[in-house]
PDB file of N, CA, C and O in Angstrom:
ATOM      1  N   UNK O 140      19.979 -28.466   7.862  1.00 58.00           N
ATOM      2  CA  UNK O 140      19.038 -29.067   8.005  1.00 58.00           C
ATOM      3  C   UNK O 140      18.374 -28.517   6.676  1.00 58.00           C
ATOM      4  O   UNK O 140      17.591 -27.131   6.782  1.00 58.00           O
ATOM      5  N   UNK O 141      18.112 -29.411   6.186  1.00 67.00           N
ATOM      6  CA  UNK O 141      17.098 -29.038   4.459  1.00 67.00           C
ATOM      7  C   UNK O 141      15.841 -28.900   4.976  1.00 67.00           C
ATOM      8  O   UNK O 141      15.389 -29.257   5.692  1.00 67.00           O
ATOM      9  N   UNK O 142      15.124 -28.072   4.346  1.00 75.00           N
ATOM     10  CA  UNK O 142      13.394 -28.021   4.737  1.00 75.00           C
ATOM     11  C   UNK O 142      12.690 -28.235   3.594  1.00 75.00           C
ATOM     12  O   UNK O 142      13.535 -28.574   2.389  1.00 75.00           O
ATOM     13  N   UNK O 143      12.059 -28.733   4.017  1.00 84.00           N
ATOM     14  CA  UNK O 143      10.921 -29.438   3.136  1.00 84.00           C
ATOM     15  C   UNK O 143       9.820 -28.490   2.300  1.00 84.00           C
ATOM     16  O   UNK O 143      10.045 -27.449   2.736  1.00 84.00           O
ATOM     17  N   UNK O 144       9.552 -28.945   1.485  1.00 87.00           N
ATOM     18  CA  UNK O 144       8.522 -28.155   0.728  1.00 87.00           C
ATOM     19  C   UNK O 144       7.157 -27.560   1.758  1.00 87.00           C
ATOM     20  O   UNK O 144       7.024 -26.396   1.469  1.00 87.00           O
ATOM     21  N   UNK O 145       7.208 -28.452   2.410  1.00 87.00           N
ATOM     22  CA  UNK O 145       5.544 -27.987   3.322  1.00 87.00           C
ATOM     23  C   UNK O 145       6.212 -26.838   4.154  1.00 87.00           C
ATOM     24  O   UNK O 145       5.449 -25.732   4.493  1.00 87.00           O
ATOM     25  N   UNK O 146       7.412 -27.028   4.648  1.00 89.00           N
ATOM     26  CA  UNK O 146       7.912 -25.670   5.402  1.00 89.00           C
ATOM     27  C   UNK O 146       7.705 -24.212   4.801  1.00 89.00           C
ATOM     28  O   UNK O 146       7.662 -23.237   5.455  1.00 89.00           O
ATOM     29  N   UNK O 147       8.583 -24.523   3.223  1.00 89.00           N
ATOM     30  CA  UNK O 147       8.271 -23.409   2.515  1.00 89.00           C
ATOM     31  C   UNK O 147       7.584 -22.731   2.421  1.00 89.00           C
ATOM     32  O   UNK O 147       7.054 -21.339   2.269  1.00 89.00           O
ATOM     33  N   UNK O 148       6.276 -23.570   1.760  1.00 91.00           N
ATOM     34  CA  UNK O 148       5.187 -23.127   1.609  1.00 91.00           C
ATOM     35  C   UNK O 148       4.285 -22.177   2.884  1.00 91.00           C
ATOM     36  O   UNK O 148       3.679 -21.270   2.704  1.00 91.00           O
ATOM     37  N   UNK O 149       4.705 -23.023   4.209  1.00 90.00           N
ATOM     38  CA  UNK O 149       4.381 -22.594   5.333  1.00 90.00           C
ATOM     39  C   UNK O 149       4.615 -20.885   5.517  1.00 90.00           C
ATOM     40  O   UNK O 149       4.013 -20.105   5.877  1.00 90.00           O
ATOM     41  N   UNK O 150       5.636 -21.010   5.317  1.00 91.00           N
ATOM     42  CA  UNK O 150       6.491 -19.601   5.712  1.00 91.00           C
ATOM     43  C   UNK O 150       6.394 -18.579   4.567  1.00 91.00           C
ATOM     44  O   UNK O 150       5.615 -17.305   4.722  1.00 91.00           O
ATOM     45  N   UNK O 151       5.957 -18.854   3.368  1.00 90.00           N
ATOM     46  CA  UNK O 151       5.447 -18.200   2.334  1.00 90.00           C
ATOM     47  C   UNK O 151       3.788 -17.882   2.905  1.00 90.00           C
ATOM     48  O   UNK O 151       3.532 -16.747   2.263  1.00 90.00           O
ATOM     49  N   UNK O 152       2.913 -18.655   3.252  1.00 92.00           N
ATOM     50  CA  UNK O 152       1.766 -18.502   3.565  1.00 92.00           C
ATOM     51  C   UNK O 152       1.760 -17.328   4.422  1.00 92.00           C
ATOM     52  O   UNK O 152       1.004 -16.511   4.786  1.00 92.00           O
ATOM     53  N   UNK O 153       2.343 -17.533   5.191  1.00 89.00           N
ATOM     54  CA  UNK O 153       2.535 -16.504   6.843  1.00 89.00           C
ATOM     55  C   UNK O 153       3.346 -15.269   6.343  1.00 89.00           C
ATOM     56  O   UNK O 153       2.397 -14.450   6.814  1.00 89.00           O
ATOM     57  N   UNK O 154       3.849 -14.834   5.668  1.00 91.00           N
ATOM     58  CA  UNK O 154       4.765 -13.659   4.917  1.00 91.00           C
ATOM     59  C   UNK O 154       3.194 -13.178   4.100  1.00 91.00           C
ATOM     60  O   UNK O 154       3.199 -11.897   4.077  1.00 91.00           O
ATOM     61  N   UNK O 155       2.919 -13.610   3.205  1.00 90.00           N
ATOM     62  CA  UNK O 155       1.506 -13.654   2.464  1.00 90.00           C
ATOM     63  C   UNK O 155       0.275 -12.969   3.369  1.00 90.00           C
ATOM     64  O   UNK O 155       0.051 -11.953   3.114  1.00 90.00           O
ATOM     65  N   UNK O 156       0.139 -13.541   4.188  1.00 91.00           N
ATOM     66  CA  UNK O 156      -0.909 -13.082   5.174  1.00 91.00           C
ATOM     67  C   UNK O 156      -0.498 -12.013   6.049  1.00 91.00           C
ATOM     68  O   UNK O 156      -1.202 -10.759   6.075  1.00 91.00           O
ATOM     69  N   UNK O 157       0.804 -11.755   6.527  1.00 87.00           N
ATOM     70  CA  UNK O 157       1.137 -10.334   7.366  1.00 87.00           C
ATOM     71  C   UNK O 157       1.361  -9.636   6.062  1.00 87.00           C
ATOM     72  O   UNK O 157       0.418  -8.319   6.476  1.00 87.00           O
ATOM     73  N   UNK O 158       1.560  -9.551   4.983  1.00 89.00           N
ATOM     74  CA  UNK O 158       1.290  -8.929   3.910  1.00 89.00           C
ATOM     75  C   UNK O 158       0.068  -8.343   3.630  1.00 89.00           C
ATOM     76  O   UNK O 158      -0.194  -6.631   3.155  1.00 89.00           O
ATOM     77  N   UNK O 159      -0.742  -9.075   3.648  1.00 92.00           N
ATOM     78  CA  UNK O 159      -2.270  -8.780   3.281  1.00 92.00           C
ATOM     79  C   UNK O 159      -2.921  -8.173   4.305  1.00 92.00           C
ATOM     80  O   UNK O 159      -3.659  -6.846   4.141  1.00 92.00           O
ATOM     81  N   UNK O 160      -2.614  -7.981   5.674  1.00 87.00           N
ATOM     82  CA  UNK O 160      -3.289  -7.774   6.805  1.00 87.00           C
ATOM     83  C   UNK O 160      -3.120  -5.672   6.542  1.00 87.00           C
ATOM     84  O   UNK O 160      -3.595  -5.516   6.834  1.00 87.00           O
ATOM     85  N   UNK O 161      -1.366  -5.954   5.967  1.00 88.00           N
ATOM     86  CA  UNK O 161      -0.616  -4.550   6.082  1.00 88.00           C
ATOM     87  C   UNK O 161      -1.894  -4.019   5.102  1.00 88.00           C
ATOM     88  O   UNK O 161      -1.893  -2.699   5.044  1.00 88.00           O
ATOM     89  N   UNK O 162      -1.980  -4.188   3.901  1.00 91.00           N
ATOM     90  CA  UNK O 162      -2.192  -3.652   2.613  1.00 91.00           C
ATOM     91  C   UNK O 162      -3.869  -3.553   2.835  1.00 91.00           C
ATOM     92  O   UNK O 162      -4.432  -2.354   2.062  1.00 91.00           O
ATOM     93  N   UNK O 163      -4.994  -4.165   3.554  1.00 93.00           N
ATOM     94  CA  UNK O 163      -6.143  -4.046   3.613  1.00 93.00           C
ATOM     95  C   UNK O 163      -5.849  -2.869   4.762  1.00 93.00           C
ATOM     96  O   UNK O 163      -6.523  -1.853   4.140  1.00 93.00           O
ATOM     97  N   UNK O 164      -4.941  -2.737   5.820  1.00 92.00           N
ATOM     98  CA  UNK O 164      -4.966  -1.232   6.723  1.00 92.00           C
ATOM     99  C   UNK O 164      -4.973   0.056   5.457  1.00 92.00           C
ATOM    100  O   UNK O 164      -5.494   1.110   5.295  1.00 92.00           O
ATOM    101  N   UNK O 165      -3.912  -0.221   4.856  1.00 89.00           N
ATOM    102  CA  UNK O 165      -3.358   0.771   3.823  1.00 89.00           C
ATOM    103  C   UNK O 165      -4.562   1.358   3.165  1.00 89.00           C
ATOM    104  O   UNK O 165      -4.638   2.143   2.872  1.00 89.00           O
ATOM    105  N   UNK O 166      -5.434   0.393   2.528  1.00 92.00           N
ATOM    106  CA  UNK O 166      -6.238   0.264   1.583  1.00 92.00           C
ATOM    107  C   UNK O 166      -7.477   1.300   1.977  1.00 92.00           C
ATOM    108  O   UNK O 166      -8.470   1.644   1.331  1.00 92.00           O
ATOM    109  N   UNK O 167      -7.691   0.229   3.195  1.00 94.00           N
ATOM    110  CA  UNK O 167      -8.919   1.179   3.725  1.00 94.00           C
ATOM    111  C   UNK O 167      -8.647   2.614   4.585  1.00 94.00           C
ATOM    112  O   UNK O 167      -9.512   3.625   4.184  1.00 94.00           O
ATOM    113  N   UNK O 168      -7.426   3.259   4.813  1.00 93.00           N
ATOM    114  CA  UNK O 168      -7.231   4.518   4.953  1.00 93.00           C
ATOM    115  C   UNK O 168      -7.209   5.303   3.493  1.00 93.00           C
ATOM    116  O   UNK O 168      -7.568   6.261   3.578  1.00 93.00           O
ATOM    117  N   UNK O 169      -6.527   4.945   2.217  1.00 90.00           N
ATOM    118  CA  UNK O 169      -6.795   5.404   1.049  1.00 90.00           C
ATOM    119  C   UNK O 169      -8.505   5.738   0.782  1.00 90.00           C
ATOM    120  O   UNK O 169      -8.535   6.430   0.099  1.00 90.00           O
ATOM    121  N   UNK O 170      -9.277   4.651   0.993  1.00 91.00           N
ATOM    122  CA  UNK O 170     -10.166   5.229   0.418  1.00 91.00           C
ATOM    123  C   UNK O 170     -11.419   5.547   1.597  1.00 91.00           C
ATOM    124  O   UNK O 170     -11.878   6.560   0.997  1.00 91.00           O
ATOM    125  N   UNK O 171     -10.565   5.988   2.976  1.00 95.00           N
ATOM    126  CA  UNK O 171     -11.125   7.210   3.464  1.00 95.00           C
ATOM    127  C   UNK O 171     -10.683   8.355   2.967  1.00 95.00           C
ATOM    128  O   UNK O 171     -11.613   9.388   3.090  1.00 95.00           O
ATOM    129  N   UNK O 172      -9.352   8.328   2.658  1.00 94.00           N
ATOM    130  CA  UNK O 172      -9.312   9.523   2.637  1.00 94.00           C
ATOM    131  C   UNK O 172      -9.716  10.166   1.067  1.00 94.00           C
ATOM    132  O   UNK O 172      -9.868  11.425   0.883  1.00 94.00           O
ATOM    133  N   UNK O 173      -9.839   9.014   0.003  1.00 93.00           N
ATOM    134  CA  UNK O 173     -10.274   9.638  -1.138  1.00 93.00           C
ATOM    135  C   UNK O 173     -12.039   9.835  -1.038  1.00 93.00           C
ATOM    136  O   UNK O 173     -12.692  10.876  -1.045  1.00 93.00           O
ATOM    137  N   UNK O 174     -12.550   9.398   0.323  1.00 94.00           N
ATOM    138  CA  UNK O 174     -14.111  10.370   0.586  1.00 94.00           C
ATOM    139  C   UNK O 174     -14.297  11.285   1.091  1.00 94.00           C
ATOM    140  O   UNK O 174     -15.070  12.157   0.926  1.00 94.00           O
ATOM    141  N   UNK O 175     -13.059  11.412   1.965  1.00 96.00           N
ATOM    142  CA  UNK O 175     -12.869  12.939   2.997  1.00 96.00           C
ATOM    143  C   UNK O 175     -12.522  13.712   2.177  1.00 96.00           C
ATOM    144  O   UNK O 175     -13.381  14.606   2.226  1.00 96.00           O
ATOM    145  N   UNK O 176     -11.811  13.771   1.001  1.00 95.00           N
ATOM    146  CA  UNK O 176     -11.783  14.966   0.406  1.00 95.00           C
ATOM    147  C   UNK O 176     -12.563  15.263  -0.722  1.00 95.00           C
ATOM    148  O   UNK O 176     -12.905  16.366  -1.399  1.00 95.00           O
ATOM    149  N   UNK O 177     -13.318  14.030  -1.620  1.00 95.00           N
ATOM    150  CA  UNK O 177     -14.210  14.601  -2.315  1.00 95.00           C
ATOM    151  C   UNK O 177     -15.439  14.648  -1.598  1.00 95.00           C
ATOM    152  O   UNK O 177     -16.185  15.529  -1.932  1.00 95.00           O
ATOM    153  N   UNK O 178     -16.178  14.607  -0.223  1.00 95.00           N
ATOM    154  CA  UNK O 178     -17.233  14.450  -0.300  1.00 95.00           C
ATOM    155  C   UNK O 178     -17.413  15.249   1.124  1.00 95.00           C
ATOM    156  O   UNK O 178     -18.498  16.216   0.718  1.00 95.00           O
ATOM    157  N   UNK O 179     -16.668  15.400   1.834  1.00 96.00           N
ATOM    158  CA  UNK O 179     -16.260  16.108   3.086  1.00 96.00           C
ATOM    159  C   UNK O 179     -15.876  17.551   2.799  1.00 96.00           C
ATOM    160  O   UNK O 179     -16.124  18.618   2.621  1.00 96.00           O
ATOM    161  N   UNK O 180     -14.532  17.453   2.127  1.00 95.00           N
ATOM    162  CA  UNK O 180     -13.846  18.625   1.972  1.00 95.00           C
ATOM    163  C   UNK O 180     -14.198  19.367   0.302  1.00 95.00           C
ATOM    164  O   UNK O 180     -14.048  20.557   0.040  1.00 95.00           O
ATOM    165  N   UNK O 181     -15.129  18.654  -0.528  1.00 95.00           N
ATOM    166  CA  UNK O 181     -15.869  19.008  -1.608  1.00 95.00           C
ATOM    167  C   UNK O 181     -14.552  19.140  -3.265  1.00 95.00           C
ATOM    168  O   UNK O 181     -14.863  19.918  -3.894  1.00 95.00           O
ATOM    169  N   UNK O 182     -13.153  18.677  -2.701  1.00 95.00           N
ATOM    170  CA  UNK O 182     -12.590  18.703  -3.862  1.00 95.00           C
ATOM    171  C   UNK O 182     -13.065  17.631  -4.915  1.00 95.00           C
ATOM    172  O   UNK O 182     -13.519  16.644  -4.660  1.00 95.00           O
ATOM    173  N   UNK O 183     -12.628  18.139  -6.395  1.00 96.00           N
ATOM    174  CA  UNK O 183     -13.178  17.371  -7.748  1.00 96.00           C
ATOM    175  C   UNK O 183     -12.202  15.841  -7.223  1.00 96.00           C
ATOM    176  O   UNK O 183     -11.274  16.070  -6.884  1.00 96.00           O
ATOM    177  N   UNK O 184     -12.454  14.555  -7.661  1.00 94.00           N
ATOM    178  CA  UNK O 184     -11.945  13.714  -7.819  1.00 94.00           C
ATOM    179  C   UNK O 184     -11.160  13.830  -8.564  1.00 94.00           C
ATOM    180  O   UNK O 184      -9.791  12.891  -8.333  1.00 94.00           O
ATOM    181  N   UNK O 185     -10.725  14.402  -9.597  1.00 95.00           N
ATOM    182  CA  UNK O 185      -9.447  14.362 -10.486  1.00 95.00           C
ATOM    183  C   UNK O 185      -8.390  15.433  -9.882  1.00 95.00           C
ATOM    184  O   UNK O 185      -7.382  14.588  -9.839  1.00 95.00           O
ATOM    185  N   UNK O 186      -8.543  16.503  -8.757  1.00 95.00           N
ATOM    186  CA  UNK O 186      -7.428  16.508  -7.804  1.00 95.00           C
ATOM    187  C   UNK O 186      -7.200  15.420  -6.565  1.00 95.00           C
ATOM    188  O   UNK O 186      -5.984  15.327  -6.672  1.00 95.00           O
ATOM    189  N   UNK O 187      -8.174  14.719  -6.450  1.00 95.00           N
ATOM    190  CA  UNK O 187      -7.368  13.865  -5.381  1.00 95.00           C
ATOM    191  C   UNK O 187      -6.930  12.938  -5.956  1.00 95.00           C
ATOM    192  O   UNK O 187      -6.051  12.556  -5.806  1.00 95.00           O
ATOM    193  N   UNK O 188      -7.490  12.474  -7.081  1.00 93.00           N
ATOM    194  CA  UNK O 188      -6.403  11.444  -7.549  1.00 93.00           C
ATOM    195  C   UNK O 188      -5.171  11.736  -8.458  1.00 93.00           C
ATOM    196  O   UNK O 188      -4.200  10.734  -8.349  1.00 93.00           O
ATOM    197  N   UNK O 189      -5.171  13.074  -8.711  1.00 96.00           N
ATOM    198  CA  UNK O 189      -3.552  13.704  -8.917  1.00 96.00           C
ATOM    199  C   UNK O 189      -2.880  13.516  -7.579  1.00 96.00           C
ATOM    200  O   UNK O 189      -1.698  13.496  -8.321  1.00 96.00           O
ATOM    201  N   UNK O 190      -3.344  14.245  -6.760  1.00 95.00           N
ATOM    202  CA  UNK O 190      -2.659  14.273  -5.729  1.00 95.00           C
ATOM    203  C   UNK O 190      -2.249  12.837  -5.025  1.00 95.00           C
ATOM    204  O   UNK O 190      -1.130  13.135  -5.050  1.00 95.00           O
ATOM    205  N   UNK O 191      -3.003  11.810  -5.351  1.00 94.00           N
ATOM    206  CA  UNK O 191      -2.776  10.824  -4.763  1.00 94.00           C
ATOM    207  C   UNK O 191      -1.404  10.242  -6.052  1.00 94.00           C
ATOM    208  O   UNK O 191      -0.691   9.357  -5.364  1.00 94.00           O
ATOM    209  N   UNK O 192      -1.680  10.254  -6.774  1.00 95.00           N
ATOM    210  CA  UNK O 192      -0.305  10.047  -7.711  1.00 95.00           C
ATOM    211  C   UNK O 192       0.662  10.430  -7.798  1.00 95.00           C
ATOM    212  O   UNK O 192       1.731  10.195  -7.852  1.00 95.00           O
ATOM    213  N   UNK O 193       1.021  11.713  -7.314  1.00 97.00           N
ATOM    214  CA  UNK O 193       2.333  12.733  -7.611  1.00 97.00           C
ATOM    215  C   UNK O 193       2.783  12.357  -6.021  1.00 97.00           C
ATOM    216  O   UNK O 193       3.892  12.042  -5.921  1.00 97.00           O
ATOM    217  N   UNK O 194       1.930  12.020  -4.884  1.00 94.00           N
ATOM    218  CA  UNK O 194       2.225  11.192  -3.786  1.00 94.00           C
ATOM    219  C   UNK O 194       3.108  10.434  -3.829  1.00 94.00           C
ATOM    220  O   UNK O 194       4.257   9.907  -3.359  1.00 94.00           O
ATOM    221  N   UNK O 195       2.559   9.293  -4.381  1.00 93.00           N
ATOM    222  CA  UNK O 195       3.367   8.522  -4.800  1.00 93.00           C
ATOM    223  C   UNK O 195       4.799   8.003  -6.130  1.00 93.00           C
ATOM    224  O   UNK O 195       5.090   7.392  -5.698  1.00 93.00           O
ATOM    225  N   UNK O 196       4.245   8.964  -6.763  1.00 97.00           N
ATOM    226  CA  UNK O 196       5.578   8.757  -7.517  1.00 97.00           C
ATOM    227  C   UNK O 196       6.733   9.491  -6.473  1.00 97.00           C
ATOM    228  O   UNK O 196       7.763   8.946  -6.608  1.00 97.00           O
ATOM    229  N   UNK O 197       6.484  10.510  -5.804  1.00 97.00           N
ATOM    230  CA  UNK O 197       7.598  11.299  -5.062  1.00 97.00           C
ATOM    231  C   UNK O 197       8.074  10.178  -3.950  1.00 97.00           C
ATOM    232  O   UNK O 197       9.713  10.374  -4.151  1.00 97.00           O
ATOM    233  N   UNK O 198       6.959   9.578  -3.273  1.00 94.00           N
ATOM    234  CA  UNK O 198       7.851   8.459  -2.422  1.00 94.00           C
ATOM    235  C   UNK O 198       8.622   7.291  -3.348  1.00 94.00           C
ATOM    236  O   UNK O 198       9.485   6.864  -2.909  1.00 94.00           O
ATOM    237  N   UNK O 199       8.215   7.147  -4.529  1.00 94.00           N
ATOM    238  CA  UNK O 199       8.670   6.260  -5.264  1.00 94.00           C
ATOM    239  C   UNK O 199      10.450   6.594  -5.444  1.00 94.00           C
ATOM    240  O   UNK O 199      11.276   6.130  -5.495  1.00 94.00           O
ATOM    241  N   UNK O 200      10.306   7.958  -5.633  1.00 97.00           N
ATOM    242  CA  UNK O 200      11.423   8.574  -6.077  1.00 97.00           C
ATOM    243  C   UNK O 200      12.434   8.319  -4.945  1.00 97.00           C
ATOM    244  O   UNK O 200      13.813   8.160  -4.737  1.00 97.00           O
ATOM    245  N   UNK O 201      11.687   8.843  -3.434  1.00 97.00           N
ATOM    246  CA  UNK O 201      12.385   9.323  -2.238  1.00 97.00           C
ATOM    247  C   UNK O 201      13.194   7.718  -1.815  1.00 97.00           C
ATOM    248  O   UNK O 201      14.054   7.645  -1.543  1.00 97.00           O
ATOM    249  N   UNK O 202      12.392   6.804  -2.089  1.00 94.00           N
ATOM    250  CA  UNK O 202      12.477   5.098  -1.688  1.00 94.00           C
ATOM    251  C   UNK O 202      13.910   5.135  -2.171  1.00 94.00           C
ATOM    252  O   UNK O 202      14.355   4.317  -1.756  1.00 94.00           O
ATOM    253  N   UNK O 203      14.014   5.019  -3.960  1.00 95.00           N
ATOM    254  CA  UNK O 203      15.194   4.899  -4.243  1.00 95.00           C
ATOM    255  C   UNK O 203      16.437   5.813  -4.058  1.00 95.00           C
ATOM    256  O   UNK O 203      17.837   5.383  -3.945  1.00 95.00           O
ATOM    257  N   UNK O 204      16.250   7.103  -3.746  1.00 96.00           N
ATOM    258  CA  UNK O 204      17.398   7.511  -3.250  1.00 96.00           C
ATOM    259  C   UNK O 204      17.632   7.564  -2.012  1.00 96.00           C
ATOM    260  O   UNK O 204      18.744   7.413  -1.336  1.00 96.00           O
ATOM    261  N   UNK O 205      16.593   7.157  -1.143  1.00 95.00           N
ATOM    262  CA  UNK O 205      17.608   6.646   0.212  1.00 95.00           C
ATOM    263  C   UNK O 205      17.457   5.415   0.281  1.00 95.00           C
ATOM    264  O   UNK O 205      19.095   5.117   1.189  1.00 95.00           O
ATOM    265  N   UNK O 206      17.370   4.397  -0.324  1.00 94.00           N
ATOM    266  CA  UNK O 206      18.125   3.375  -0.853  1.00 94.00           C
ATOM    267  C   UNK O 206      19.618   3.466  -1.535  1.00 94.00           C
ATOM    268  O   UNK O 206      20.438   2.646  -1.008  1.00 94.00           O
ATOM    269  N   UNK O 207      19.551   4.296  -2.221  1.00 90.00           N
ATOM    270  CA  UNK O 207      21.278   4.497  -2.769  1.00 90.00           C
ATOM    271  C   UNK O 207      22.020   4.975  -2.054  1.00 90.00           C
ATOM    272  O   UNK O 207      23.233   5.077  -1.624  1.00 90.00           O
TER     273      UNK O 207
END
């Protein structure tokens, strides 16, 4: 049974909405962590940004290694 164009777009929008909600939660947590580290813990924003960069790079390498 062939899918119509409407059904394909409906599926794409559904996946997009689910991904949007996941990314909104992730960004809220990241923004809160940035606020917590800089304002509560008193770390310079440079260090916090560098920490976020390093952890994302390590995560990217680990993902590739786990997939391999």
